[in-house]
Amino acid sequence: MNLILFGAPGAGKGTYASRLSGLFGIVSIATGDMFREEIKKGTSLGRKVAEYVRCGKLVPDDIVIDILAERLKAREAEKGFILDGFPRTVEQAEALGRIVKIDAIVQIVVPEWIIVERLSNRRICSKCGTIYNLRYLKPKKEGICDKCGGKLYQREDDKPGVVKERLEVYEKQTQPLIEYYRQKTPIIKIENNKIDTPPEAIIDKIVEKLKKASILKV
Ligand code: AMP
């Protein structure tokens, strides 16, 4: 099964992608994570994309498409995948369509106040990438990952000025993608109007809707 998780920054894509990946036994591929990793390692790709990521602008399409295409060729993607943060432009969606068939788009819709609240309180494990929220999904011990004991950090681009830019970029460049897919690919829409909805409840809804649409065969 090949899925795209679609939604604004802070909609919960990363959390749901990692849970769905475990549940379905397929890989989750997050272009943002790939870039952060390259930046951390100081590779030439990392140096090329660092400034875009730091200020919340989109990395140019040709760069993103190249690394995504490489990743999809890897054996681990053969059984299926969940894309988190890709595509973000119509050009990326067109390029993706030339490489693979997408079975469904899972669109997560949340109100803007939740996004702002989520992003400003989001903390991430520096070792295993687990996502926490200082108010709604707290680690047991402050600053430490429950799962692996790694240190939690705040993403540079989760700070207020950059969040605003990322939301604008989403509205202008990424949101129109839903129209692009409307006639081509089934869209499973999940609305979440509460900030404290447990991730499991959203996962249950996604699974139920995927089954109902016969995308997930049981
Ligand atoms: P994310 O972790 O998905 O919020 O992505 C963090 C940052 O990485 C974005 O603000 C962009 O600078 C860059 N990025 C990630 N995915 C893409 C993409 N598909 N196209 C362009 N830039 C991207």
XYZ file of C-alpha atoms and ligand atoms in Angstrom:
241
model
C 0.000 0.000 0.000
C 1.391 3.398 -1.029
C 0.027 6.321 0.977
C 0.573 10.051 1.188
C -0.076 11.733 4.529
C -1.223 15.213 3.759
C -1.740 18.114 6.142
C -0.332 21.376 7.478
C 2.853 21.454 9.542
C 1.800 20.395 13.042
C -1.236 18.414 11.878
C 0.338 15.288 13.358
C 1.695 13.705 10.159
C 4.949 12.530 11.737
C 3.235 10.896 14.709
C 0.647 9.131 12.542
C 3.191 8.121 9.889
C 5.374 6.337 12.404
C 2.397 4.516 13.963
C 0.910 3.513 10.609
C 4.316 2.335 9.478
C 4.513 -0.014 12.487
C 0.936 -1.181 12.021
C 1.152 -1.932 8.300
C 4.808 -2.973 8.199
C 5.650 -0.429 5.511
C 8.268 2.331 5.605
C 7.552 5.904 6.479
C 9.518 8.385 4.397
C 9.737 11.970 5.635
C 11.641 14.371 3.388
C 11.959 16.863 6.270
C 13.674 14.192 8.421
C 15.970 13.322 5.528
C 17.021 16.953 5.173
C 17.559 17.421 8.916
C 19.763 14.320 8.930
C 21.869 15.631 6.007
C 22.191 19.030 7.694
C 23.299 17.380 10.945
C 25.912 15.320 9.115
C 27.135 18.402 7.232
C 26.961 16.707 3.804
C 26.984 18.745 0.594
C 23.216 18.126 0.246
C 22.812 19.287 3.839
C 24.677 22.513 3.082
C 22.549 23.100 -0.017
C 19.222 22.809 1.814
C 20.086 24.228 5.254
C 19.043 27.802 4.570
C 15.653 26.837 3.105
C 14.862 24.563 6.049
C 16.045 27.111 8.605
C 13.701 29.809 7.353
C 10.741 27.572 6.506
C 10.897 27.896 2.713
C 10.523 24.970 0.338
C 13.687 23.285 -0.895
C 13.765 23.501 -4.742
C 11.741 20.759 -6.451
C 14.623 19.169 -8.387
C 16.590 18.526 -5.178
C 13.617 17.040 -3.295
C 12.452 14.928 -6.224
C 15.949 13.432 -6.679
C 16.340 12.314 -3.082
C 12.783 10.998 -2.865
C 13.163 9.014 -6.104
C 16.378 7.469 -4.751
C 14.640 6.503 -1.533
C 11.710 4.900 -3.347
C 14.133 2.705 -5.296
C 15.469 1.157 -2.090
C 14.306 -2.376 -1.281
C 12.629 -1.301 1.941
C 10.059 0.664 -0.091
C 9.033 -2.357 -2.186
C 6.287 -3.465 0.206
C 4.771 -0.001 0.264
C 5.344 3.325 1.956
C 3.844 6.315 3.705
C 5.043 9.695 2.517
C 5.167 12.425 5.145
C 5.894 15.929 3.837
C 6.067 14.983 0.171
C 4.742 16.056 -2.310
C 4.460 19.732 -1.417
C 4.065 21.221 -4.900
C 2.214 20.176 -8.043
C 5.561 19.632 -9.767
C 6.576 17.164 -7.036
C 3.225 15.369 -7.328
C 3.648 15.048 -11.085
C 7.155 13.651 -10.684
C 5.910 11.173 -8.062
C 3.121 10.058 -10.388
C 5.719 9.145 -13.004
C 7.557 6.858 -10.557
C 4.825 5.052 -8.554
C 1.107 4.592 -8.142
C -0.378 6.137 -5.006
C -3.292 4.196 -3.474
C -4.669 6.952 -1.257
C -4.100 10.367 0.232
C -4.797 10.590 3.960
C -5.653 14.232 4.564
C -5.454 15.411 8.171
C -7.408 18.594 8.813
C -6.927 20.511 12.062
C -7.801 24.117 13.011
C -4.991 26.672 12.956
C -4.992 27.275 16.731
C -4.153 23.602 17.276
C -1.302 23.793 14.777
C 0.262 26.770 16.531
C -0.173 25.152 19.949
C 1.291 21.860 18.694
C 4.302 23.343 16.953
C 5.302 25.651 19.775
C 5.197 22.802 22.325
C 6.662 20.091 20.106
C 9.839 18.377 21.268
C 11.628 15.562 19.467
C 14.003 12.847 20.630
C 17.479 13.476 19.242
C 18.154 9.726 19.134
C 15.001 7.921 17.933
C 12.862 10.780 16.591
C 9.819 10.139 18.814
C 7.617 13.222 18.955
C 6.349 14.702 22.246
C 4.255 17.692 23.195
C 5.042 19.546 26.407
C 1.353 19.973 27.170
C -0.506 17.114 25.559
C 1.926 14.245 25.020
C 4.466 14.761 27.774
C 7.536 12.611 28.344
C 7.580 10.929 31.773
C 10.833 12.628 32.668
C 11.367 16.228 31.566
C 13.614 16.561 28.517
C 14.165 12.797 28.169
C 12.666 10.311 25.703
C 10.492 7.610 27.332
C 11.507 5.059 24.724
C 15.279 5.356 24.449
C 16.463 7.878 27.053
C 17.624 10.295 24.312
C 17.607 14.057 24.889
C 14.613 16.006 23.579
C 15.122 19.124 21.439
C 13.027 21.792 19.771
C 13.269 22.137 15.981
C 14.709 25.510 14.911
C 11.804 25.941 12.502
C 9.229 25.354 15.269
C 10.095 28.785 16.689
C 7.391 31.457 16.207
C 8.661 33.548 13.211
C 9.427 30.484 11.120
C 6.134 28.744 11.982
C 4.248 31.674 10.436
C 6.275 31.382 7.219
C 5.734 27.592 7.048
C 1.983 27.986 7.413
C 1.904 30.579 4.630
C 3.972 28.344 2.370
C 1.580 25.471 3.120
C -1.501 27.533 2.246
C -0.023 28.886 -0.963
C 1.990 26.007 -2.394
C 0.843 22.771 -0.774
C -2.862 23.072 0.013
C -3.712 23.396 -3.755
C -2.411 19.841 -4.194
C -5.690 18.492 -2.845
C -7.385 19.851 -5.977
C -4.672 18.244 -8.084
C -5.407 14.818 -6.566
C -9.174 15.101 -6.303
C -9.988 13.355 -9.585
C -6.950 11.058 -9.575
C -6.567 9.385 -6.196
C -8.940 8.505 -3.334
C -8.728 11.075 -0.544
C -9.424 9.902 2.996
C -10.241 13.004 5.021
C -9.770 12.951 8.780
C -10.856 15.967 10.794
C -9.518 16.532 14.260
C -10.858 19.509 16.167
C -9.518 18.594 19.589
C -5.959 19.098 20.692
C -5.919 16.185 23.115
C -7.257 13.475 20.809
C -4.991 10.480 21.462
C -3.035 9.439 18.345
C -4.570 5.930 18.612
C -8.057 7.369 18.036
C -6.924 9.018 14.807
C -5.127 5.857 13.704
C -8.328 3.841 14.298
C -10.270 6.295 12.131
C -7.688 6.124 9.345
C -7.704 2.314 9.377
C -11.500 2.189 9.389
C -11.782 4.584 6.442
C -9.062 2.794 4.467
C -10.974 -0.472 4.943
C -14.277 1.079 3.986
C -12.763 2.420 0.770
C -11.267 -1.062 0.099
C -7.774 0.401 0.040
C -6.789 -1.666 3.039
C -7.809 -5.258 2.364
C -8.563 -7.429 5.390
P 8.868 19.030 7.602
O 9.678 18.241 8.570
O 8.068 18.173 6.673
O 8.037 20.107 8.258
O 9.923 19.791 6.663
C 10.860 20.699 7.191
C 11.443 21.566 6.071
O 12.117 20.721 5.112
C 10.418 22.337 5.251
O 10.042 23.550 5.871
C 11.185 22.540 3.946
O 12.176 23.543 4.101
C 11.921 21.210 3.789
N 11.099 20.220 3.052
C 10.662 19.015 3.526
N 9.962 18.353 2.586
C 9.952 19.157 1.495
C 9.367 19.051 0.204
N 8.637 17.968 -0.150
N 9.575 20.062 -0.665
C 10.307 21.141 -0.340
N 10.865 21.318 0.870
C 10.695 20.344 1.782
